[in-house]
XYZ file of C-alpha atoms in Angstrom:
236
model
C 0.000 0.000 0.000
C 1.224 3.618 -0.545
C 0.765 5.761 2.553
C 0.572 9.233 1.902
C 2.299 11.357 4.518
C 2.494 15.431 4.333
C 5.646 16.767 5.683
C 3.538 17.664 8.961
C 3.550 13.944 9.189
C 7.296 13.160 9.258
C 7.807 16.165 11.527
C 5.681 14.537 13.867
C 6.212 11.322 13.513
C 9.925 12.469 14.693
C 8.964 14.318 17.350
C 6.725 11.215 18.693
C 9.924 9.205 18.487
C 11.759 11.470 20.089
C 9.482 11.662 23.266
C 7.535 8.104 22.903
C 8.881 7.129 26.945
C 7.947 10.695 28.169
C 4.657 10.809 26.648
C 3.346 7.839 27.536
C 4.227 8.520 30.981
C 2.264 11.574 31.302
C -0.917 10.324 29.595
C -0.486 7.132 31.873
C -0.447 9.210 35.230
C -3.448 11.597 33.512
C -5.618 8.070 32.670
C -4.931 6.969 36.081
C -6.451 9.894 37.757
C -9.104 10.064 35.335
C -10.170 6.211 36.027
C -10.317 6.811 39.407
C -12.990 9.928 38.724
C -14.767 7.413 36.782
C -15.282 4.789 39.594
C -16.497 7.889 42.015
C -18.758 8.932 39.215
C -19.683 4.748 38.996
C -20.213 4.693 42.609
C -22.989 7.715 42.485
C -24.460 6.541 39.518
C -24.937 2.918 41.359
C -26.752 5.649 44.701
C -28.866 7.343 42.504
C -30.174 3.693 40.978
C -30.398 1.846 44.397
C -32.462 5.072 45.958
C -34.518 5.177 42.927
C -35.446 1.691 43.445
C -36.081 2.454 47.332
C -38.591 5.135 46.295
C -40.463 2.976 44.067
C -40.944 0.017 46.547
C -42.077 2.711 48.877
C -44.810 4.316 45.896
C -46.153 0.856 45.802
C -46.876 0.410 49.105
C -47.483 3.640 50.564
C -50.912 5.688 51.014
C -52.474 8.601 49.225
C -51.027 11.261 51.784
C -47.063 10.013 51.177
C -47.267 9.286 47.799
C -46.125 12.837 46.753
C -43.474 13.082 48.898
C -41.787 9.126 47.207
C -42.262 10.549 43.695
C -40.787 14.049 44.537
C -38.037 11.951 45.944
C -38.009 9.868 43.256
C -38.004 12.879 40.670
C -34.953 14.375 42.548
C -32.718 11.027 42.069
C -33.462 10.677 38.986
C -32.430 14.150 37.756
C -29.059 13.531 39.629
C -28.706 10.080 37.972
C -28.995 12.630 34.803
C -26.022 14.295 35.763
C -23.672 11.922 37.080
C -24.520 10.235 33.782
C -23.685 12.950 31.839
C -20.289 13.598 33.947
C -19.752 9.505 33.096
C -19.674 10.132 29.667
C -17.542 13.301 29.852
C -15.108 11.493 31.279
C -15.204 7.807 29.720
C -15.037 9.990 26.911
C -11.670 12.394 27.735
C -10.117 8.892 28.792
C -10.849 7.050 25.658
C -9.784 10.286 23.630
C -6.608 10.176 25.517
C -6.041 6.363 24.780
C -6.045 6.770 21.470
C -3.237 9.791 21.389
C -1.152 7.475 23.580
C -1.323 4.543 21.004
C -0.675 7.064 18.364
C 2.418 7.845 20.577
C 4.423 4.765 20.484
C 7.891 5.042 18.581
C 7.897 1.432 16.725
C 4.385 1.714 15.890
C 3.417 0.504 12.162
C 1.600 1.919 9.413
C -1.454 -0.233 9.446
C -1.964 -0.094 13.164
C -1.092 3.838 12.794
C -4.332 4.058 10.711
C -6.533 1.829 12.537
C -5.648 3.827 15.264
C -6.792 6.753 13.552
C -10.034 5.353 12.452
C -11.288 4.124 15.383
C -10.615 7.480 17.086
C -12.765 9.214 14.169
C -15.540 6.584 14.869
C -15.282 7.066 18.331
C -15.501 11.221 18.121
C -18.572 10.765 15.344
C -20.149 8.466 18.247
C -19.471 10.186 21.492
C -19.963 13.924 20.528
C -23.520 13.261 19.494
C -24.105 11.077 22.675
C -22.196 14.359 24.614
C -24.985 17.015 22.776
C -27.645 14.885 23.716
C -26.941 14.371 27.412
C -26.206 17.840 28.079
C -29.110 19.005 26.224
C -31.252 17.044 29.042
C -28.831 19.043 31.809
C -30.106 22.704 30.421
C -33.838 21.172 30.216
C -32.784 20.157 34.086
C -31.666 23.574 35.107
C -34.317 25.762 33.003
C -37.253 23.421 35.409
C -35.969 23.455 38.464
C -33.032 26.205 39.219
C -34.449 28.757 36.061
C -32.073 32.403 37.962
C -29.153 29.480 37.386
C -26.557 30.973 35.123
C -25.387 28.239 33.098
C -23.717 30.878 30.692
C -20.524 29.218 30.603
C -21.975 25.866 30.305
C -23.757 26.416 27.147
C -20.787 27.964 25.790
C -18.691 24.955 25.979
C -22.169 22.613 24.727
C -22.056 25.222 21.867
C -18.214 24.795 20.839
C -18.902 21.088 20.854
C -21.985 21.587 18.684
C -19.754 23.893 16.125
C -17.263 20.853 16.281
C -19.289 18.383 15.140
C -21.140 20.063 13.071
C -17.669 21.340 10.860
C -16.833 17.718 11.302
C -19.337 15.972 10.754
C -18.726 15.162 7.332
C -15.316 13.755 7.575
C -16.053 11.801 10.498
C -19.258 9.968 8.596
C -16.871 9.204 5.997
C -14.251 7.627 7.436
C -17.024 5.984 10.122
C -19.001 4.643 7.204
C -16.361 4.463 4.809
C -13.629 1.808 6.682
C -14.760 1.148 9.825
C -18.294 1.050 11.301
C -20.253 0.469 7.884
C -18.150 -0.065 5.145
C -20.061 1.453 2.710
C -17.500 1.224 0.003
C -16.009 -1.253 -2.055
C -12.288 -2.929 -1.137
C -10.724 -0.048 -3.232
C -12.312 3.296 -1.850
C -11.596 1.614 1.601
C -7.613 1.031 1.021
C -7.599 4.878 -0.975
C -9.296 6.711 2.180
C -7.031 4.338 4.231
C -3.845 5.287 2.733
C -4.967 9.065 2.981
C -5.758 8.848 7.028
C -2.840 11.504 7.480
C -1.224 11.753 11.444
C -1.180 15.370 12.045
C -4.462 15.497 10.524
C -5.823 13.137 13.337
C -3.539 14.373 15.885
C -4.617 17.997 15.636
C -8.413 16.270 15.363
C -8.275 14.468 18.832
C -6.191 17.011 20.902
C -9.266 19.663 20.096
C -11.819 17.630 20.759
C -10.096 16.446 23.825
C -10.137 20.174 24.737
C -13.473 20.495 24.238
C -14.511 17.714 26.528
C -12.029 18.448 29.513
C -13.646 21.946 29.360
C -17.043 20.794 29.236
C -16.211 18.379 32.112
C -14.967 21.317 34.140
C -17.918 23.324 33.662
C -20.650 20.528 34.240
C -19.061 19.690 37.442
C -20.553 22.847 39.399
C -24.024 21.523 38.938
C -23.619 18.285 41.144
C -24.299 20.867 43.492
C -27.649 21.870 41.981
C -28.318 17.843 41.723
C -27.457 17.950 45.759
C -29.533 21.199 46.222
C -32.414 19.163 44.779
C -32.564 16.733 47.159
C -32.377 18.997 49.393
C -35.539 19.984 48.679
C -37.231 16.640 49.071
C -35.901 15.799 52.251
């Protein structure tokens, strides 16, 4: 096969070379941390479920004059299941992103693998920012109910950059998604031509912005645990 690489390519492929050890060490103690957000994040997801189940035991059982009080209750765990969900998939989704820049980041690494690298991580971006808009759509729906004086200004901001990124995206990703790797539209031919023209820096610069997206949308969805826990609050 003839791999096409732009002189951005060899640059960087030097420069990956040149720092493979250090790299992988600092994505490695980055992924750690982040896994360990993701169990805490696991853990509250699993409290939300089990006290959502308690209220619904109790709504079957109860009488007329508490049966308010369970579904309010009930309401309120469920909206901060919403947003530990949505926090989940922030970060399952900044740890996968980072994955796939540390397997891009290994010195002997070989063409083929390079670009199924590279596909997977287009897939993967094509998949997660939809699920991403979606979830935090439900968080604004969330705050515009119950805490409407909330200002969310620089949370819809950061839901807005990730809109305008998939949407000047969108096309390449879908191609490459359907094209090689989740569909396979295309016949054997237009699969090895888009193959051969999966460029590094291309993908590189593709991942580390999205990645930048997501970390900032993480950081600005994690203030409204606190409107989750004000919410309860309410109930109790």
């Amino acid at each position: 096969m003839e791999y096409k690489k732009s002189p951005l390519d060899i640059f960087l492929q030097k420069r990956i070379s040149d720092n493979a050890k250090e790299l992988k060490n600092t994505l490695n103690e980055t992924l750690q941390m982040e896994q360990d957000c993701l169990e805490q994040i696991r853990l509250s997801i699993e409290h939300c479920k089990k006290n959502i189940a308690v209220c619904e035991a109790q709504i079957k059982k109860c009488g007329i004059a508490s049966l308010p009080i369970y579904e309010a209750k009930k309401s309120a765990f469920k909206d901060n299941l919403a947003i530990w969900n949505t926090l989940g998939h922030i970060q399952m989704t900044s740890i996968e992103v980072k994955e796939y820049l540390k397997r891009l980041s290994v010195e002997d690494i070989d063409e083929w693998e390079q670009r199924t690298v590279i596909k997977s991580a287009y897939t993967a971006i094509y998949e997660t920012s939809k699920k991403l808009i979606d979830t935090t759509g439900c968080i604004i729906k969330f705050i515009k109910h119950c805490f409407p004086s909330y200002d969310y200004g620089a949370f819809a901001t950061a839901r807005k950059k990730l809109s305008k990124f998939r949407e000047e995206n969108t096309a390449e990703l879908t191609r490459i998604r359907n094209g090689i790797d989740a569909h396979r539209d295309v016949e054997v031919s237009a699969q090895i031509d888009i193959i051969e023209r999966l460029y590094l820096s291309e993908a590189v610069q593709l991942i580390t912005d999205y990645g930048n997206i997501v970390n900032r949308l993480g950081k600005v969805t994690s203030p409204i645990i606190e409107l989750g826990l004000k919410r309860l609050q309410e109930c109790f």
